[in-house]
Each structure stands twice: as C-alpha cells, then as structure tokens.
CSV table of C-alpha atoms in Angstrom, one decimal:
chain,number,residue,atom,x,y,z
N,1,MET,CA,6.0,180.6,214.7
N,2,THR,CA,7.2,178.1,217.3
N,3,LEU,CA,5.9,174.5,217.1
N,4,GLU,CA,3.6,175.2,220.0
N,5,GLU,CA,2.2,178.4,218.4
N,6,LEU,CA,1.6,176.4,215.1
N,7,ASN,CA,0.0,173.7,217.0
N,8,SER,CA,-2.5,175.9,218.7
N,9,LYS,CA,-3.7,177.0,215.4
N,10,TYR,CA,-3.6,173.6,213.4
N,11,ASN,CA,-3.8,170.9,216.0
N,12,ALA,CA,-1.2,168.6,214.4
N,13,PHE,CA,0.1,167.1,217.6
N,14,ILE,CA,-1.7,165.4,220.5
N,15,THR,CA,1.5,165.2,222.6
N,16,PHE,CA,4.9,167.1,222.2
N,17,HIS,CA,7.7,164.9,223.6
N,18,GLU,CA,11.2,164.7,222.1
N,19,ILE,CA,12.7,161.3,221.8
N,20,ASN,CA,16.4,161.5,220.9
N,21,PRO,CA,18.1,158.9,218.5
N,22,ILE,CA,20.0,156.1,220.0
N,23,ARG,CA,22.9,156.5,217.5
N,24,GLU,CA,23.7,158.2,214.3
N,25,GLY,CA,22.6,156.6,211.1
N,26,GLN,CA,20.9,156.9,207.7
N,27,LEU,CA,18.1,159.2,209.3
N,28,THR,CA,20.4,161.5,211.3
N,29,GLY,CA,19.2,165.1,210.9
N,30,LEU,CA,15.5,164.2,210.2
N,31,THR,CA,12.8,164.9,212.6
N,32,PHE,CA,9.6,162.9,212.8
N,33,GLY,CA,6.0,163.1,213.9
N,34,ILE,CA,4.5,159.7,214.9
N,35,LYS,CA,0.8,159.0,214.6
N,36,ASP,CA,-0.6,158.5,218.1
N,37,ILE,CA,-1.5,154.9,217.6
N,38,PHE,CA,2.2,153.8,217.5
N,39,LEU,CA,3.4,152.7,221.0
N,40,THR,CA,6.2,155.0,222.5
N,41,LYS,CA,7.9,153.7,225.7
N,42,GLY,CA,7.2,156.1,228.5
N,43,VAL,CA,5.2,158.5,226.3
N,44,ARG,CA,1.5,158.8,226.4
N,45,THR,CA,-0.2,157.0,223.4
N,46,THR,CA,-3.9,157.9,223.2
N,47,ALA,CA,-5.1,156.7,219.8
N,48,GLY,CA,-7.2,160.0,219.9
N,49,SER,CA,-9.5,158.2,222.3
N,50,ARG,CA,-10.9,158.9,225.8
N,51,ILE,CA,-10.4,155.2,226.4
N,52,LEU,CA,-6.7,155.4,226.2
N,53,LYS,CA,-6.2,159.1,227.3
N,54,ASP,CA,-3.8,158.1,230.2
N,55,TYR,CA,-2.2,155.0,228.6
N,56,VAL,CA,1.6,155.1,228.8
N,57,PRO,CA,3.2,152.1,227.0
N,58,SER,CA,6.2,150.1,228.4
N,59,GLU,CA,7.7,149.5,225.0
N,60,ASN,CA,8.2,151.1,221.6
N,61,ALA,CA,6.6,150.1,218.3
N,62,TYR,CA,9.0,148.4,215.8
N,63,VAL,CA,8.9,151.6,213.7
N,64,VAL,CA,9.8,153.8,216.6
N,65,ASP,CA,12.8,151.7,217.4
N,66,GLN,CA,13.9,151.6,213.8
N,67,ILE,CA,13.8,155.4,213.5
N,68,LEU,CA,15.8,156.0,216.8
N,69,ARG,CA,18.4,153.3,215.8
N,70,ASN,CA,18.9,154.9,212.5
N,71,GLY,CA,19.5,158.5,213.8
N,72,GLY,CA,16.0,160.0,213.5
N,73,LYS,CA,14.5,162.4,216.2
N,74,ILE,CA,10.9,162.2,217.2
N,75,LEU,CA,9.3,165.4,218.2
N,76,GLY,CA,5.9,164.0,219.4
N,77,LYS,CA,2.8,162.1,218.8
N,78,THR,CA,0.5,163.3,215.9
N,79,ASN,CA,-3.2,163.7,215.9
N,80,THR,CA,-5.4,160.9,214.6
N,81,HIS,CA,-9.0,160.1,214.1
N,82,GLU,CA,-10.1,157.9,217.0
N,83,PHE,CA,-8.4,154.6,216.7
N,84,ALA,CA,-7.6,155.4,213.1
N,85,LEU,CA,-11.3,154.6,212.3
N,86,GLY,CA,-12.1,157.6,210.2
N,87,ALA,CA,-11.1,159.6,207.2
N,88,THR,CA,-11.8,163.2,208.5
N,89,ASN,CA,-9.6,163.4,211.7
N,90,THR,CA,-12.5,165.3,213.3
N,91,SER,CA,-13.1,162.8,216.0
N,92,SER,CA,-10.1,163.0,218.4
N,93,ILE,CA,-9.6,163.9,222.0
N,94,ALA,CA,-7.4,166.7,220.8
N,95,GLY,CA,-10.0,168.2,218.5
N,96,PRO,CA,-9.8,168.2,214.7
N,97,ALA,CA,-6.5,168.3,212.9
N,98,LYS,CA,-6.9,171.5,210.6
N,99,ASN,CA,-5.9,171.8,207.1
N,100,PRO,CA,-2.7,173.8,206.5
N,101,TYR,CA,-4.3,175.7,203.6
N,102,ASP,CA,-7.4,176.6,205.4
N,103,PRO,CA,-7.7,175.8,209.2
N,104,SER,CA,-11.6,175.9,208.7
N,105,ARG,CA,-11.3,172.7,206.7
N,106,ILE,CA,-10.4,169.2,207.7
N,107,SER,CA,-6.9,167.6,207.3
N,108,GLY,CA,-8.3,164.2,206.1
N,109,GLY,CA,-7.4,161.1,208.1
N,110,SER,CA,-6.9,159.1,209.9
N,111,SER,CA,-3.2,160.2,209.7
N,112,GLY,CA,-4.1,163.8,209.6
N,113,GLY,CA,-1.9,165.2,212.1
N,114,SER,CA,1.2,163.8,210.4
N,115,ALA,CA,0.1,165.3,207.1
N,116,VAL,CA,-0.3,168.7,208.7
N,117,ALA,CA,2.9,168.6,210.6
N,118,VAL,CA,4.7,167.8,207.3
N,119,ALA,CA,2.9,170.5,205.4
N,120,LEU,CA,3.8,173.2,208.0
N,121,ASP,CA,7.5,172.0,208.2
N,122,MET,CA,7.0,171.1,211.9
N,123,VAL,CA,8.7,167.9,211.0
N,124,ASP,CA,10.6,166.5,208.0
N,125,VAL,CA,8.6,163.2,207.9
N,126,GLY,CA,5.3,162.0,209.3
N,127,ILE,CA,4.7,158.4,210.2
N,128,GLY,CA,1.1,157.0,210.0
N,129,SER,CA,-0.8,154.0,209.1
N,130,ASP,CA,-3.0,153.3,206.1
N,131,THR,CA,-5.8,150.7,206.1
N,132,GLY,CA,-8.1,152.3,203.4
N,133,GLY,CA,-6.5,155.4,202.5
N,134,SER,CA,-5.4,157.0,205.9
N,135,ILE,CA,-2.1,158.1,204.5
N,136,ARG,CA,-3.0,159.0,201.0
N,137,ILE,CA,-6.1,160.9,201.8
N,138,PRO,CA,-4.5,163.5,204.3
N,139,ALA,CA,-1.6,163.7,202.0
N,140,SER,CA,-3.8,164.7,199.1
N,141,LEU,CA,-5.9,167.1,201.1
N,142,CYS,CA,-2.9,168.8,202.7
N,143,GLY,CA,-0.6,169.0,199.7
N,144,VAL,CA,2.2,166.6,200.6
N,145,ILE,CA,3.5,163.1,199.5
N,146,GLY,CA,2.0,160.1,201.1
N,147,PHE,CA,3.3,156.6,200.6
N,148,LYS,CA,1.4,153.4,201.5
N,149,PRO,CA,4.0,150.4,200.9
N,150,THR,CA,2.9,147.0,200.0
N,151,THR,CA,1.0,145.5,203.0
N,152,GLY,CA,3.1,143.5,205.3
N,153,LEU,CA,6.5,144.9,204.2
N,154,ILE,CA,7.0,147.1,207.3
N,155,PRO,CA,6.2,145.2,210.7
N,156,THR,CA,3.1,146.7,212.5
N,157,ASP,CA,4.4,145.4,215.9
N,158,GLY,CA,3.3,148.0,218.5
N,159,VAL,CA,0.7,149.7,216.3
N,160,ILE,CA,-2.7,149.7,217.9
N,161,PRO,CA,-4.7,147.9,215.1
N,162,PHE,CA,-7.6,148.8,213.1
N,163,SER,CA,-7.5,145.8,210.8
N,164,TRP,CA,-4.8,143.2,211.2
N,165,SER,CA,-4.8,141.9,207.7
N,166,MET,CA,-4.8,145.4,206.0
N,167,ASP,CA,-3.1,147.9,208.3
N,168,THR,CA,0.0,149.2,206.7
N,169,VAL,CA,2.7,151.6,208.0
N,170,GLY,CA,3.0,154.6,205.8
N,171,ILE,CA,5.3,157.7,205.3
N,172,MET,CA,4.6,161.3,204.5
N,173,SER,CA,7.1,164.0,203.4
N,174,LYS,CA,7.5,166.8,201.0
N,175,SER,CA,10.6,165.1,199.5
N,176,LEU,CA,10.5,161.7,197.7
N,177,ASP,CA,14.3,161.3,198.5
N,178,LYS,CA,13.7,161.6,202.2
N,179,LEU,CA,10.5,159.4,202.0
N,180,THR,CA,12.5,156.6,200.2
N,181,LYS,CA,15.4,156.9,202.7
N,182,VAL,CA,12.9,156.5,205.6
N,183,PHE,CA,11.2,153.6,203.8
N,184,THR,CA,14.5,151.8,203.2
N,185,SER,CA,15.4,152.2,206.9
N,186,LEU,CA,12.2,150.8,208.2
N,187,LEU,CA,12.4,147.6,206.2
N,188,PRO,CA,13.7,144.5,207.9
N,189,GLN,CA,17.1,143.6,206.5
N,190,GLU,CA,15.7,140.5,204.5
N,191,LYS,CA,13.2,142.9,202.7
N,192,LYS,CA,15.6,145.7,201.7
N,193,ARG,CA,16.0,144.2,198.2
N,194,ILE,CA,12.4,145.4,197.4
N,195,VAL,CA,13.8,148.9,196.7
N,196,VAL,CA,16.2,147.6,194.2
N,197,SER,CA,14.6,147.7,190.6
N,198,GLN,CA,15.1,148.8,187.0
N,199,LEU,CA,12.6,150.7,185.0
N,200,PRO,CA,11.9,149.7,181.4
N,201,SER,CA,13.0,152.1,178.6
N,202,LYS,CA,9.5,153.0,177.7
N,203,LEU,CA,7.2,153.1,180.7
N,204,LYS,CA,3.5,152.1,180.3
N,205,ILE,CA,1.1,154.0,182.6
N,206,GLY,CA,-2.4,152.8,183.0
N,207,ALA,CA,-5.2,155.3,183.8
N,208,PHE,CA,-8.0,154.3,186.1
N,209,LEU,CA,-11.2,155.8,187.4
N,210,PHE,CA,-12.4,158.1,184.5
N,211,GLY,CA,-15.5,160.0,185.2
N,212,GLU,CA,-16.9,163.5,185.5
N,213,ASP,CA,-15.9,164.3,188.8
N,214,ASP,CA,-13.1,167.0,189.4
N,215,GLY,CA,-10.5,164.2,190.3
N,216,SER,CA,-11.0,162.6,186.9
N,217,LEU,CA,-10.7,165.9,185.1
N,218,LEU,CA,-7.4,166.4,186.9
N,219,LEU,CA,-6.3,162.9,185.7
N,220,LYS,CA,-7.1,163.7,182.1
N,221,THR,CA,-4.9,166.8,182.4
N,222,ALA,CA,-2.0,164.8,183.9
N,223,LEU,CA,-2.4,162.2,181.1
N,224,ALA,CA,-2.2,164.8,178.4
N,225,LYS,CA,1.2,165.9,179.8
N,226,LEU,CA,2.5,162.3,180.4
N,227,SER,CA,1.5,160.9,177.0
N,228,SER,CA,4.4,162.7,175.3
N,229,GLU,CA,6.8,160.8,177.5
N,230,PHE,CA,5.1,157.5,178.3
N,231,ASP,CA,2.9,154.9,176.7
N,232,VAL,CA,-0.5,155.7,178.3
N,233,LYS,CA,-3.5,153.5,178.2
N,234,SER,CA,-6.8,153.0,180.0
N,235,VAL,CA,-7.2,150.0,182.4
N,236,ASN,CA,-10.3,148.2,183.5
N,237,LEU,CA,-10.6,146.7,187.0
N,238,ASN,CA,-14.2,145.8,186.8
N,239,MET,CA,-14.2,143.4,189.8
N,240,LEU,CA,-12.2,145.7,192.0
N,241,THR,CA,-14.4,148.6,191.0
N,242,TYR,CA,-17.7,147.0,191.8
N,243,PHE,CA,-16.8,144.8,194.8
N,244,GLY,CA,-13.6,146.2,196.3
N,245,GLY,CA,-15.1,148.8,198.7
N,246,HIS,CA,-17.7,146.3,200.2
N,247,ILE,CA,-15.1,143.6,200.6
N,248,ARG,CA,-12.5,145.9,202.2
N,249,GLN,CA,-15.1,147.3,204.6
N,250,THR,CA,-16.4,143.9,205.5
N,251,ILE,CA,-13.0,142.7,206.5
N,252,ALA,CA,-11.7,145.8,208.1
N,253,VAL,CA,-14.7,146.6,210.3
N,254,ALA,CA,-15.1,142.9,211.3
N,255,GLU,CA,-11.4,142.8,212.4
N,256,ALA,CA,-11.8,146.3,214.2
N,257,SER,CA,-14.8,145.2,216.1
N,258,SER,CA,-13.1,141.9,217.2
N,259,TYR,CA,-10.3,144.0,218.7
N,260,HIS,CA,-12.6,146.5,220.3
N,261,ARG,CA,-15.3,144.0,221.4
N,262,GLU,CA,-14.8,144.3,225.1
N,263,TRP,CA,-14.6,148.1,225.2
N,264,ILE,CA,-17.4,148.7,222.7
N,265,THR,CA,-19.8,146.4,224.7
N,266,SER,CA,-18.9,147.5,228.2
N,267,GLN,CA,-18.2,151.3,227.7
N,268,PRO,CA,-19.6,152.4,224.3
N,269,GLY,CA,-20.1,155.9,225.6
N,270,LEU,CA,-16.4,156.6,225.7
N,271,TYR,CA,-16.3,156.4,222.0
N,272,PHE,CA,-17.0,159.2,219.5
N,273,GLU,CA,-20.4,158.6,217.9
N,274,ASP,CA,-18.9,157.8,214.4
N,275,THR,CA,-16.4,155.4,215.8
N,276,LYS,CA,-19.1,153.6,217.9
N,277,LYS,CA,-21.4,153.4,214.8
N,278,ILE,CA,-18.7,151.7,212.8
N,279,LEU,CA,-17.7,149.2,215.5
N,280,MET,CA,-21.2,148.3,216.5
N,281,SER,CA,-22.0,147.6,212.8
N,282,GLY,CA,-19.0,145.3,212.8
N,283,LEU,CA,-20.4,143.2,215.6
N,284,ASN,CA,-23.2,142.2,213.3
N,285,ILE,CA,-21.0,140.8,210.5
N,286,SER,CA,-21.2,137.1,210.5
N,287,ALA,CA,-18.3,134.7,210.2
N,288,VAL,CA,-19.7,133.5,206.9
N,289,ASP,CA,-19.7,137.2,205.4
N,290,TYR,CA,-16.1,137.6,206.7
N,291,ILE,CA,-14.8,134.3,205.3
N,292,ASP,CA,-16.6,135.1,202.0
N,293,ALA,CA,-15.0,138.5,201.8
N,294,MET,CA,-11.5,137.1,202.5
N,295,ARG,CA,-12.0,134.5,199.6
N,296,ALA,CA,-13.2,137.2,197.3
N,297,ARG,CA,-10.2,139.4,198.1
N,298,ARG,CA,-8.1,136.8,196.5
N,299,SER,CA,-10.1,137.0,193.2
N,300,LEU,CA,-9.6,140.7,193.3
N,301,LEU,CA,-5.9,140.4,193.7
N,302,GLU,CA,-5.6,138.1,190.8
N,303,GLU,CA,-7.5,140.6,188.5
N,304,TYR,CA,-5.4,143.4,189.8
N,305,VAL,CA,-2.1,141.6,189.2
N,306,LYS,CA,-3.2,140.6,185.7
N,307,ALA,CA,-3.4,144.4,184.8
N,308,PHE,CA,0.4,144.7,185.2
N,309,LYS,CA,1.0,142.5,182.2
N,310,ASP,CA,0.3,145.6,180.1
N,311,VAL,CA,1.2,148.4,182.4
N,312,ASP,CA,4.1,149.4,184.9
N,313,ALA,CA,1.8,151.6,187.1
N,314,ILE,CA,-1.7,152.8,187.4
N,315,ILE,CA,-2.6,156.4,188.0
N,316,SER,CA,-5.9,157.7,189.4
N,317,PRO,CA,-7.3,160.6,191.5
N,318,THR,CA,-6.5,160.2,195.2
N,319,THR,CA,-9.9,161.6,196.2
N,320,LYS,CA,-13.0,162.7,194.5
N,321,ILE,CA,-13.3,165.8,196.7
N,322,VAL,CA,-10.9,168.5,198.2
N,323,ALA,CA,-11.0,169.2,201.9
N,324,PRO,CA,-14.5,170.1,203.1
N,325,LYS,CA,-15.2,172.4,206.0
N,326,ILE,CA,-15.0,171.0,209.5
N,327,ASP,CA,-18.4,172.4,210.3
N,328,GLU,CA,-19.8,170.5,207.3
N,329,VAL,CA,-18.2,167.2,208.4
N,330,LYS,CA,-19.1,167.3,212.1
N,331,GLY,CA,-21.9,164.8,212.8
N,332,ARG,CA,-21.6,163.4,209.3
N,333,GLU,CA,-18.2,161.7,209.6
N,334,VAL,CA,-19.4,158.3,208.3
N,335,ASP,CA,-20.9,159.9,205.1
N,336,PHE,CA,-17.6,161.9,204.3
N,337,ARG,CA,-15.6,158.8,205.1
N,338,PHE,CA,-17.2,156.9,202.3
N,339,GLN,CA,-16.6,159.8,199.9
N,340,LEU,CA,-13.0,160.1,200.9
N,341,ILE,CA,-11.9,156.5,200.8
N,342,SER,CA,-13.8,155.4,197.6
N,343,ASN,CA,-10.7,155.7,195.5
N,344,THR,CA,-8.0,154.8,197.9
N,345,GLU,CA,-9.5,151.7,199.5
N,346,LEU,CA,-9.5,149.8,196.2
N,347,PHE,CA,-5.7,149.5,196.3
N,348,SER,CA,-5.7,148.6,200.0
N,349,VAL,CA,-7.9,145.6,199.6
N,350,VAL,CA,-5.3,144.1,197.3
N,351,GLY,CA,-2.4,145.3,199.5
N,352,ALA,CA,-0.7,147.2,196.7
N,353,PRO,CA,1.9,150.0,197.1
N,354,SER,CA,0.2,153.3,196.4
N,355,ILE,CA,1.4,156.9,196.7
N,356,SER,CA,-0.3,160.3,196.5
N,357,ILE,CA,1.6,163.2,195.0
N,358,PRO,CA,0.3,166.8,195.0
N,359,VAL,CA,-0.4,167.9,191.4
N,360,ALA,CA,-2.7,170.8,191.4
N,361,LYS,CA,-4.9,173.1,193.4
N,362,ASP,CA,-8.5,174.0,192.9
N,363,GLU,CA,-10.0,177.4,192.4
N,364,ASN,CA,-9.9,177.9,196.3
N,365,GLY,CA,-6.2,177.0,196.4
N,366,LEU,CA,-6.9,173.6,198.0
N,367,PRO,CA,-4.5,170.8,197.1
N,368,ILE,CA,-5.5,167.9,194.8
N,369,GLY,CA,-3.5,164.7,194.8
N,370,LEU,CA,-2.8,162.2,192.1
N,371,MET,CA,-2.4,158.5,193.0
N,372,ILE,CA,0.1,156.2,191.6
N,373,SER,CA,-0.2,152.4,192.4
N,374,GLY,CA,1.8,149.4,191.5
N,375,GLU,CA,1.9,145.6,191.7
N,376,PRO,CA,2.3,144.2,195.1
N,377,PHE,CA,6.1,144.0,196.1
N,378,SER,CA,7.2,146.4,193.3
N,379,ASP,CA,7.7,149.3,195.8
N,380,GLY,CA,11.2,150.2,194.6
N,381,LYS,CA,9.9,150.5,191.1
N,382,LEU,CA,6.8,152.4,192.1
N,383,LEU,CA,8.9,155.0,193.9
N,384,LYS,CA,11.1,155.5,190.8
N,385,ILE,CA,8.0,156.0,188.7
N,386,ALA,CA,6.5,158.4,191.3
N,387,SER,CA,9.8,160.4,191.1
N,388,LEU,CA,9.7,160.6,187.4
N,389,LEU,CA,6.1,161.8,187.4
N,390,PHE,CA,6.7,164.1,190.3
N,391,ASP,CA,9.5,165.8,188.4
N,392,MET,CA,7.4,166.1,185.3
N,393,LEU,CA,4.2,167.3,186.9
N,394,VAL,CA,4.8,168.9,190.3
N,395,SER,CA,8.4,169.4,191.3
N,396,LYS,CA,8.0,173.2,191.2
N,397,GLN,CA,5.0,173.1,193.6
N,398,VAL,CA,6.6,171.2,196.6
N,399,SER,CA,10.0,172.0,198.0
C-alpha cells in the first residue's frame, strides 16, 4: 500500500508534507513522522484541534530543526489527541488514530499517530511528547518501542505545551539503535555526555507494581526469564504509588488550563468534550493546591532516587489494559485516560527516563508492553539496559 492508502485505513497522519534535510548527517536515510503539536515552518500545525485547524507557524520547533540539520527527512505531521490532552487519540480533527493490529481499536495517545506510523513502517522514527505516558502508552498498545527521556534534556522550544514542567520530547521506533541515534542527535551539545555510561558486571533489576491484573502477570513471566541473568528484587515506592497520580494531575492540568485559559473561557465549544472537561476542571485548581503539589513532587523524587541505591533499573507493566475498541472509548475518554496512564504517570511526576518495549501479545494478538525506568539523568545507562532486556525477551518479535 502507498502511504496515502495506509493512512486512509489507519489515520496515522493529519498532514502529509515532505520536509527535506538541510544537510547530510547522523540521521541521513531516516524518515520521521512528527506529532502535530511541534511547530513546522510553513506547514500546518493543528494540535488535533478545531482551534488551530488553519494555523501555519513561521518557525520550526527545536526538534524539527535538529532532525533536518542532522540529515533526517520529515514526511508529515502525525495524529494526536487534541492538544495532547488525552491517552486514547480519539479526540482529533482527523478522527481517531487506529491500532495497526486491529483498526477497530484505539492507538493510545496522545502520540498515537506517531506510534501507528512506526508500527506500519510508514516512517522509521516517530517523534512525540510525553507528559504522563503519551509516548509509552501508544508504544505499548501498538507494539513498538517508545522512549521518554529525562524531563528537560531535549528542549521543548516550539512544542505547543500541555504542562511546561513535565512535557518531555519522546521517540518511537522498532529499533533501539535507531532510537538511540535519534536521541543523541536531539540532545544539545553540552548534554550529549548523558548517553555515555558503563553498566555494572551484575545488573540489579527492581520489579514494581505487582498485582493480579494482566500486566503484572506479564511482569512475573518476564522476571522469571530475567532472574537467571540478573539480580532481581522487588521495590516499594509507597509515596509515589499513593500520591503520584494525584500530584501529577494537579500540576499538569493546572498548567494546561493556564495556557488555554483565554480559549477555554471565550470559545469552549471548539474543544472536544473530554478536552474541555479537563481544562475546565483545571480552572478550579487553587494556587495553594498547585504549590502544595509542586512541593510534594520533590518528596516523591527523593523517595524514587533512594530506590536506585539497590537497583539499576525498575521494570513494570506499561499499561494495565490492552487497546480497547474505539466504540467503547468514545464518550468515555476521561475514564479510559485514567486507566491507561495509571502506571506511566508515576515516572513522569519524578521526571525519570522511561521506555516501553513490546514483550508479548494477549489472546487476541494485541501487543503488551514492559516499561523500564531509570534514575533521572541516567538515560544512557537505561538505554543500554533496555537493549539487554530487549535482546533477551523480545528481539525476535520486532524487526
């Protein structure tokens, strides 16, 4: 199938528009799909919303420039949940991005179009953003690799914001080598040392989020395989488990509503219902609640960092559910959002690097992801650990 024919079935792209590289470089030969919240000079950037349906930026986002300067070729702007404010990718002016394993199911979001484009080999690399799981969730549901680096490492200049303090540029691919190459190319020069690291002779892997859901059963299966090679132990992150979700949502939704305040108060009818509901709720978050949440976030980070005295990485299920049917999700986007982000957002609130790798499929052939998370600013180490686990668990499943 041509790209256009694939897109008519799976809705991965909002806009096709080739942007050729400025010069040859480390990314020469790679093609990219860019989430439609990244500004692209002279190319429509809609954020999946009626509000920006005709917006044509006059400049590129930092990430777009870096790709073009390093030889990458951009094929277009990928589908996104409106303003990146959802985990299902069903609220978009282009319609839902559809799962590559079953187009009646969601892609996950908000970077769903990028995940679908990678899964279908429409592009080599998908670029998205992750504020609570928006890279890792669609990567898990679509059976690709999705990496959220340490928050703040890659500049978000020219990215339409969800939450200024948690938005993180993320990368999707089927290849960890390609993903790592792109990550290195996107880092500012002074931060490139982050990818240089040595692994200990005996890795210590922490297991997090045990329970009776399918994701945790998958985790136990993976641990049984890993225990022969690595020192595996359970980790407890009690404060993060109990308070992380509430704190992240308080901060993120307050910051989103601040950015959208003029639009959401003057033309609320232009938003999709689930987006409007989230933004309206954010207008009711008090300054005291926001400040308390920011203070509590520091305590969660302290607890999280302490866990790495005993382990080199933490593994957990990426999501508690596989991709549900689009018809089930429509009108219940907020309910499904909370189900989908409950695992991923815990690592977003502490700004940790976190990657989802596809490790299995359920009885219907739908992908299930395993999440590997590290200490902030240990991105190079985390990618090496992910490569080891990927080779051991899933290298035969993903080409």
